[in-house]
Amino acid sequence: FDTSALVGILAAAGFAIGLALQGGLGNFASGIIILIFKPYKVGDWIELDQKFGKVEEIQIFNTLIITPGQKTLVVPNGQITEKIVTNYSKKGHIRLEVFVAMPYEESFPKVKAIIETVLEQTDKILKHPGFLVGIESYESHSIKIGVKPFVHPDDYWEVTYALNQNIKAAFSANKINMAYSEGIEIGR
């Protein structure tokens, strides 16, 4: 009986099993790294490789993320430690960015004052750090105004929609025209 053939077969099988387990062992090691160094925790909003959601569970091999559309992403921990992870919850607040198109004919100081009043009156906008309102850019048919308050990450979408609605209502109440990129204006 030739033992060298048996040893060769066992070595090849061990090599194949090692390759098969390599991904699993890498995910296991990455899970340990995540649990020790805590780049995020359960309940944090994170973005990884253009996937965004809230961390539901950190397992030893995978992290479960729930998207705003209630889809469950099962992300191998090895991918997480190899890529850039953006943690939106780490600081406890996130800057919201809303853009408003203002016709050139309108007065920017007047529009800015209206927007600042809306920001002060909109629920769940944080007082500290403060908000910014300024001219973002000059477009071909309008001025692009950046409206940038801070909110708690869990309130991001709710405040985004409320702020857009409240700005539109305030513009209508103050007879401010809305601008379109094609240069069409809608009257009061």
Coordinates of N, CA and C in Angstrom, one line a residue:
F1 N 0.8 -1.2 0.0 CA 0.0 0.0 0.0 C 0.9 1.2 0.0
D2 N 0.6 2.2 -0.9 CA 1.4 3.4 -1.1 C 0.9 4.5 -0.3
T3 N 1.6 4.8 0.8 CA 1.1 5.9 1.7 C 1.3 7.3 1.1
S4 N 2.2 7.5 0.2 CA 2.4 8.8 -0.4 C 1.2 9.3 -1.1
A5 N 0.5 8.4 -1.8 CA -0.7 8.7 -2.5 C -1.8 9.2 -1.5
L6 N -1.9 8.4 -0.4 CA -2.9 8.8 0.7 C -2.6 10.1 1.3
V7 N -1.3 10.4 1.6 CA -0.9 11.6 2.1 C -1.2 12.8 1.1
G8 N -1.0 12.6 -0.1 CA -1.3 13.6 -1.2 C -2.8 13.9 -1.2
I9 N -3.6 12.8 -1.1 CA -5.0 13.0 -1.1 C -5.5 13.8 0.1
L10 N -4.9 13.4 1.3 CA -5.3 14.1 2.5 C -4.8 15.6 2.5
A11 N -3.7 15.8 1.9 CA -3.1 17.2 1.8 C -4.0 18.0 0.9
A12 N -4.4 17.5 -0.2 CA -5.3 18.2 -1.2 C -6.6 18.5 -0.5
A13 N -7.2 17.5 0.2 CA -8.5 17.7 0.9 C -8.4 18.7 2.0
G14 N -7.2 18.7 2.7 CA -7.0 19.7 3.8 C -6.9 21.1 3.2
F15 N -6.2 21.2 2.0 CA -6.1 22.5 1.3 C -7.4 23.0 0.9
A16 N -8.2 22.1 0.3 CA -9.6 22.5 -0.2 C -10.5 22.9 1.0
I17 N -10.4 22.2 2.1 CA -11.2 22.6 3.3 C -10.7 23.9 3.8
G18 N -9.4 24.1 3.8 CA -8.8 25.4 4.3 C -9.3 26.6 3.5
L19 N -9.3 26.4 2.1 CA -9.8 27.5 1.3 C -11.3 27.7 1.5
A20 N -12.0 26.7 1.7 CA -13.5 26.8 1.9 C -13.7 27.6 3.2
L21 N -12.9 27.3 4.2 CA -13.1 28.0 5.5 C -12.5 29.3 5.6
Q22 N -11.7 29.7 4.7 CA -10.9 30.9 4.7 C -11.9 32.1 4.9
G23 N -12.9 32.2 4.1 CA -13.9 33.3 4.2 C -14.6 33.3 5.5
G24 N -15.0 32.1 6.0 CA -15.7 32.0 7.3 C -14.8 32.4 8.4
L25 N -13.5 32.0 8.4 CA -12.6 32.4 9.4 C -12.3 33.9 9.4
G26 N -12.2 34.4 8.2 CA -12.0 35.9 8.0 C -13.2 36.6 8.6
N27 N -14.4 36.2 8.3 CA -15.6 36.8 8.9 C -15.6 36.7 10.4
F28 N -15.2 35.5 10.9 CA -15.1 35.3 12.3 C -14.2 36.3 13.0
A29 N -13.0 36.4 12.4 CA -11.9 37.3 12.9 C -12.4 38.8 12.9
S30 N -13.1 39.1 11.8 CA -13.6 40.5 11.6 C -14.7 40.7 12.6
G31 N -15.5 39.7 12.9 CA -16.6 39.9 13.9 C -16.0 40.2 15.3
I32 N -14.9 39.5 15.6 CA -14.2 39.8 16.9 C -13.7 41.2 16.9
I33 N -13.1 41.6 15.8 CA -12.6 43.0 15.7 C -13.7 44.0 15.9
I34 N -14.8 43.8 15.2 CA -16.0 44.7 15.4 C -16.5 44.8 16.8
L35 N -16.6 43.6 17.5 CA -17.0 43.6 18.8 C -16.1 44.2 19.8
I36 N -14.8 44.2 19.5 CA -13.8 44.8 20.4 C -13.7 46.3 20.2
F37 N -13.5 46.7 18.9 CA -13.2 48.1 18.6 C -14.5 48.9 18.4
K38 N -15.6 48.3 18.2 CA -16.9 49.0 18.1 C -17.0 50.2 17.2
P39 N -16.7 50.0 15.9 CA -16.9 51.1 14.9 C -18.3 51.5 14.8
Y40 N -19.2 50.6 15.2 CA -20.7 50.9 15.3 C -21.3 50.0 16.3
K41 N -22.5 50.3 16.7 CA -23.2 49.5 17.6 C -24.7 49.3 17.2
V42 N -25.4 48.4 17.8 CA -26.8 48.1 17.4 C -27.6 49.5 17.6
G43 N -28.3 49.8 16.6 CA -29.1 51.0 16.6 C -28.5 52.2 15.8
D44 N -27.2 52.0 15.4 CA -26.5 53.1 14.7 C -26.9 53.0 13.2
W45 N -27.0 54.2 12.6 CA -27.2 54.3 11.1 C -25.9 54.3 10.5
I46 N -25.6 53.3 9.5 CA -24.3 53.3 8.9 C -24.5 53.1 7.4
E47 N -23.5 53.4 6.7 CA -23.4 53.2 5.2 C -22.2 52.4 4.9
L48 N -22.3 51.4 4.1 CA -21.2 50.6 3.7 C -21.4 50.2 2.2
D49 N -20.4 50.5 1.4 CA -20.4 50.2 0.0 C -21.8 50.6 -0.6
Q50 N -22.2 51.8 -0.4 CA -23.4 52.4 -1.0 C -24.7 51.7 -0.5
K51 N -24.6 51.0 0.6 CA -25.8 50.4 1.3 C -26.0 51.1 2.6
F52 N -27.2 51.6 2.9 CA -27.5 52.4 4.0 C -28.6 51.8 4.9
G53 N -28.4 51.8 6.2 CA -29.4 51.3 7.1 C -29.0 51.3 8.5
K54 N -29.9 50.8 9.4 CA -29.7 50.8 10.8 C -29.3 49.4 11.2
V55 N -28.2 49.4 12.1 CA -27.7 48.1 12.5 C -28.7 47.5 13.5
E56 N -29.2 46.3 13.1 CA -30.1 45.5 14.0 C -29.5 44.5 14.9
E57 N -28.4 43.9 14.3 CA -27.7 42.9 15.1 C -26.3 42.7 14.6
I58 N -25.4 42.5 15.6 CA -24.0 42.2 15.2 C -23.7 40.8 15.6
Q59 N -23.6 39.9 14.6 CA -23.3 38.5 14.9 C -21.8 38.3 14.7
I60 N -21.4 37.1 15.0 CA -20.0 36.8 15.0 C -19.5 36.7 13.5
F61 N -20.3 36.3 12.6 CA -19.9 36.2 11.2 C -20.5 37.3 10.3
N62 N -21.6 37.9 10.7 CA -22.4 38.8 9.9 C -22.9 40.0 10.7
T63 N -23.2 41.1 10.1 CA -24.0 42.2 10.7 C -25.3 42.3 9.9
L64 N -26.4 42.4 10.7 CA -27.7 42.6 10.1 C -28.0 44.1 10.1
I65 N -28.4 44.6 8.9 CA -28.7 46.0 8.7 C -30.1 46.1 8.1
I66 N -30.9 47.0 8.7 CA -32.3 47.2 8.2 C -32.3 48.5 7.4
T67 N -32.7 48.5 6.1 CA -32.7 49.7 5.3 C -34.0 50.5 5.6
P68 N -34.0 51.8 5.2 CA -35.2 52.6 5.5 C -36.5 51.9 4.8
G69 N -36.3 51.1 3.8 CA -37.4 50.4 3.1 C -37.7 49.1 3.8
Q70 N -37.1 48.8 5.0 CA -37.4 47.6 5.8 C -36.9 46.3 5.1
K71 N -35.8 46.5 4.3 CA -35.1 45.3 3.8 C -34.0 44.9 4.7
T72 N -33.7 43.6 4.9 CA -32.7 43.2 5.8 C -31.5 42.9 4.9
L73 N -30.3 43.5 5.2 CA -29.1 43.2 4.6 C -28.2 42.4 5.5
V74 N -27.7 41.3 5.0 CA -26.8 40.4 5.8 C -25.5 40.6 5.2
V75 N -24.6 41.4 6.0 CA -23.3 41.8 5.5 C -22.2 41.0 6.2
P76 N -21.4 40.2 5.4 CA -20.3 39.5 6.1 C -19.4 40.5 6.8
N77 N -19.0 40.1 8.0 CA -18.1 41.1 8.8 C -16.8 41.3 8.1
G78 N -16.3 40.4 7.3 CA -15.0 40.5 6.5 C -15.1 41.7 5.6
Q79 N -16.3 41.9 5.0 CA -16.5 43.1 4.0 C -16.5 44.4 4.8
I80 N -17.0 44.3 6.0 CA -17.1 45.6 6.8 C -15.7 46.0 7.2
T81 N -14.8 45.1 7.7 CA -13.5 45.6 8.1 C -12.6 45.9 7.0
E82 N -12.9 45.5 5.8 CA -12.1 45.8 4.6 C -12.5 47.1 3.9
K83 N -13.6 47.7 4.2 CA -14.1 48.8 3.5 C -14.4 50.0 4.5
I84 N -14.6 51.1 3.9 CA -14.9 52.3 4.7 C -16.4 52.2 5.2
V85 N -16.6 52.4 6.5 CA -17.9 52.4 7.1 C -18.2 53.8 7.5
T86 N -19.3 54.4 7.1 CA -19.7 55.7 7.5 C -20.8 55.5 8.6
N87 N -20.4 56.0 9.8 CA -21.4 55.9 11.0 C -22.0 57.2 11.2
Y88 N -23.3 57.3 10.9 CA -24.1 58.5 11.0 C -24.5 58.8 12.4
S89 N -24.5 57.8 13.3 CA -25.0 58.0 14.6 C -23.9 58.3 15.7
K90 N -22.7 58.1 15.4 CA -21.6 58.2 16.3 C -21.6 59.5 17.1
K91 N -21.9 60.7 16.5 CA -21.9 62.0 17.2 C -23.2 62.3 17.8
G92 N -24.3 61.5 17.5 CA -25.6 61.8 18.1 C -26.4 62.8 17.3
H93 N -25.8 63.4 16.2 CA -26.6 64.2 15.3 C -26.0 64.2 13.9
I94 N -26.7 64.6 13.0 CA -26.3 64.5 11.6 C -26.8 65.8 10.9
R95 N -26.0 66.3 9.9 CA -26.4 67.5 9.2 C -27.4 67.1 8.1
L96 N -28.5 67.7 8.1 CA -29.5 67.5 7.0 C -29.2 68.5 5.9
E97 N -29.3 68.2 4.7 CA -29.1 69.1 3.6 C -30.3 69.2 2.7
V98 N -30.9 70.3 2.7 CA -32.1 70.6 1.8 C -31.7 71.8 0.9
F99 N -32.1 71.7 -0.3 CA -31.8 72.8 -1.3 C -33.1 73.4 -1.8
V100 N -33.1 74.7 -1.9 CA -34.3 75.4 -2.4 C -33.8 76.3 -3.5
A101 N -34.6 76.2 -4.6 CA -34.3 77.1 -5.8 C -35.1 78.4 -5.6
M102 N -34.4 79.5 -5.6 CA -35.0 80.8 -5.5 C -34.8 81.6 -6.8
P103 N -35.8 82.2 -7.3 CA -35.7 83.0 -8.5 C -34.8 84.2 -8.3
Y104 N -34.1 84.6 -9.3 CA -33.1 85.8 -9.2 C -33.9 87.1 -8.7
E105 N -35.1 87.2 -9.0 CA -35.9 88.4 -8.7 C -36.2 88.5 -7.2
E106 N -36.1 87.4 -6.5 CA -36.4 87.5 -5.1 C -35.3 88.1 -4.3
S107 N -35.6 88.6 -3.1 CA -34.6 89.1 -2.2 C -34.0 88.0 -1.3
F108 N -32.7 87.8 -1.4 CA -32.1 86.7 -0.6 C -32.2 87.0 0.9
P109 N -31.9 88.2 1.4 CA -32.1 88.4 2.8 C -33.5 88.1 3.3
K110 N -34.5 88.4 2.5 CA -35.9 88.1 2.9 C -36.2 86.6 2.9
V111 N -35.7 86.0 1.9 CA -35.9 84.5 1.8 C -35.1 83.8 2.9
K112 N -33.9 84.3 3.2 CA -33.1 83.7 4.3 C -33.8 83.8 5.6
A113 N -34.4 85.0 5.9 CA -35.1 85.2 7.2 C -36.3 84.3 7.3
I114 N -37.0 84.1 6.2 CA -38.2 83.2 6.2 C -37.7 81.8 6.5
I115 N -36.7 81.3 5.9 CA -36.2 80.0 6.1 C -35.7 79.8 7.5
E116 N -35.0 80.8 8.0 CA -34.5 80.7 9.4 C -35.7 80.6 10.4
T117 N -36.7 81.3 10.2 CA -37.9 81.3 11.0 C -38.5 79.8 10.9
V118 N -38.6 79.3 9.7 CA -39.1 77.9 9.6 C -38.2 76.9 10.3
L119 N -36.9 77.1 10.2 CA -36.0 76.2 11.0 C -36.2 76.3 12.5
E120 N -36.4 77.5 13.0 CA -36.6 77.6 14.4 C -38.0 77.0 14.9
Q121 N -38.9 76.9 14.0 CA -40.3 76.4 14.3 C -40.5 75.0 14.0
T122 N -39.6 74.4 13.2 CA -39.8 73.0 12.8 C -39.3 72.0 13.9
D123 N -40.2 71.1 14.3 CA -39.9 70.1 15.4 C -38.7 69.3 15.0
K124 N -38.0 68.9 16.0 CA -36.9 67.9 16.0 C -35.6 68.5 15.3
I125 N -35.6 69.8 15.0 CA -34.3 70.4 14.5 C -33.6 70.8 15.8
L126 N -32.3 70.3 15.9 CA -31.5 70.6 17.0 C -31.1 72.1 17.1
K127 N -31.1 72.6 18.3 CA -30.7 74.0 18.5 C -29.1 74.1 18.4
H128 N -28.5 73.0 18.9 CA -27.0 73.0 19.0 C -26.6 71.7 18.4
P129 N -25.6 71.6 17.4 CA -25.0 72.8 16.8 C -26.1 73.5 15.9
G130 N -25.8 74.8 15.6 CA -26.7 75.6 14.9 C -26.8 75.2 13.4
F131 N -27.8 75.8 12.8 CA -28.1 75.6 11.4 C -27.4 76.6 10.5
L132 N -27.2 76.3 9.2 CA -26.7 77.2 8.2 C -27.7 77.4 7.1
V133 N -27.8 78.7 6.6 CA -28.6 79.0 5.4 C -27.8 79.9 4.6
G134 N -27.5 79.5 3.3 CA -26.7 80.3 2.5 C -26.8 80.0 1.0
I135 N -26.3 80.8 0.2 CA -26.3 80.6 -1.3 C -25.3 79.5 -1.6
E136 N -25.8 78.4 -2.2 CA -25.0 77.3 -2.5 C -24.3 77.5 -3.9
S137 N -25.1 78.0 -4.8 CA -24.6 78.2 -6.2 C -25.6 79.0 -7.0
Y138 N -25.1 79.6 -8.1 CA -25.9 80.3 -9.0 C -26.1 79.4 -10.2
E139 N -27.4 79.1 -10.4 CA -27.8 78.2 -11.5 C -28.2 79.0 -12.7
S140 N -28.5 78.4 -13.8 CA -28.9 79.2 -15.0 C -30.2 80.0 -14.9
H141 N -31.1 79.5 -14.1 CA -32.4 80.1 -14.0 C -32.8 80.4 -12.5
S142 N -32.0 80.1 -11.6 CA -32.3 80.3 -10.2 C -31.1 80.3 -9.3
I143 N -31.3 80.7 -8.1 CA -30.2 80.7 -7.1 C -30.5 79.5 -6.2
K144 N -29.5 78.6 -6.0 CA -29.6 77.4 -5.2 C -29.2 77.8 -3.8
I145 N -30.2 77.7 -2.8 CA -30.0 78.0 -1.4 C -29.8 76.7 -0.7
G146 N -28.8 76.6 0.1 CA -28.5 75.4 1.0 C -29.1 75.7 2.4
V147 N -29.9 74.7 2.8 CA -30.5 74.8 4.2 C -30.0 73.6 4.9
K148 N -29.2 73.9 6.0 CA -28.4 72.8 6.6 C -28.5 72.8 8.2
P149 N -29.6 72.2 8.7 CA -29.7 72.1 10.2 C -29.2 70.7 10.6
F150 N -29.1 70.5 11.9 CA -28.7 69.2 12.5 C -29.9 68.6 13.1
V151 N -30.0 67.3 12.9 CA -31.1 66.5 13.5 C -30.5 65.2 14.1
H152 N -31.3 64.5 14.9 CA -31.0 63.2 15.4 C -31.1 62.3 14.2
P153 N -30.1 61.3 14.1 CA -30.2 60.4 12.9 C -31.5 59.7 12.7
D154 N -32.2 59.3 13.8 CA -33.5 58.6 13.7 C -34.6 59.6 13.1
D155 N -34.4 60.9 13.2 CA -35.4 61.8 12.7 C -35.1 62.4 11.3
Y156 N -34.1 61.9 10.6 CA -33.6 62.4 9.4 C -34.7 62.6 8.3
W157 N -35.4 61.5 8.0 CA -36.4 61.5 6.9 C -37.6 62.3 7.3
E158 N -38.1 62.2 8.6 CA -39.3 62.9 9.0 C -39.0 64.4 9.0
V159 N -37.9 64.9 9.4 CA -37.5 66.3 9.4 C -37.3 66.8 8.0
T160 N -36.7 66.0 7.1 CA -36.5 66.4 5.7 C -37.9 66.7 5.1
Y161 N -38.8 65.8 5.2 CA -40.1 66.1 4.6 C -40.9 67.2 5.3
A162 N -40.8 67.3 6.6 CA -41.5 68.4 7.3 C -40.9 69.7 6.9
L163 N -39.5 69.8 6.8 CA -38.9 71.0 6.5 C -39.2 71.5 5.1
N164 N -39.2 70.6 4.1 CA -39.6 70.9 2.8 C -41.1 71.5 2.7
Q165 N -41.9 70.8 3.4 CA -43.3 71.2 3.5 C -43.5 72.6 4.1
N166 N -42.8 72.8 5.2 CA -42.9 74.1 6.0 C -42.3 75.2 5.2
I167 N -41.2 75.0 4.5 CA -40.6 76.0 3.6 C -41.5 76.4 2.5
K168 N -42.1 75.4 1.9 CA -43.1 75.7 0.8 C -44.3 76.5 1.3
A169 N -44.8 76.1 2.5 CA -45.9 76.8 3.1 C -45.5 78.3 3.5
A170 N -44.4 78.5 4.0 CA -43.9 79.8 4.4 C -43.7 80.7 3.1
F171 N -43.1 80.1 2.1 CA -43.0 80.8 0.8 C -44.3 81.3 0.3
S172 N -45.3 80.4 0.3 CA -46.6 80.7 -0.2 C -47.2 81.8 0.7
A173 N -47.1 81.7 2.0 CA -47.7 82.7 2.9 C -47.0 84.1 2.7
N174 N -45.8 84.1 2.4 CA -45.0 85.4 2.2 C -44.9 85.8 0.7
K175 N -45.7 85.1 -0.1 CA -45.7 85.4 -1.6 C -44.3 85.4 -2.2
I176 N -43.5 84.4 -1.9 CA -42.2 84.1 -2.5 C -42.5 83.1 -3.6
N177 N -42.0 83.5 -4.8 CA -42.2 82.6 -6.0 C -41.2 81.4 -5.9
M178 N -41.6 80.3 -6.3 CA -40.7 79.1 -6.4 C -40.1 79.1 -7.8
A179 N -38.9 78.7 -7.9 CA -38.2 78.6 -9.2 C -38.1 77.2 -9.7
Y180 N -38.0 77.0 -11.0 CA -37.7 75.7 -11.6 C -36.5 75.8 -12.4
S181 N -35.8 74.7 -12.6 CA -34.5 74.8 -13.3 C -34.7 75.2 -14.8
E182 N -35.9 75.1 -15.3 CA -36.1 75.5 -16.7 C -36.5 77.0 -16.8
G183 N -36.5 77.6 -15.6 CA -36.8 79.1 -15.6 C -38.3 79.4 -15.5
I184 N -39.1 78.4 -15.3 CA -40.5 78.7 -15.1 C -40.8 79.0 -13.7
E185 N -41.6 80.0 -13.4 CA -41.9 80.4 -12.1 C -43.4 80.1 -11.8
I186 N -43.7 79.6 -10.7 CA -45.1 79.4 -10.3 C -45.4 80.6 -9.3
G187 N -46.5 81.3 -9.7 CA -46.9 82.4 -8.9 C -47.5 82.0 -7.5
R188 N -47.9 83.0 -6.8 CA -48.4 82.7 -5.5 C -49.6 81.8 -5.5

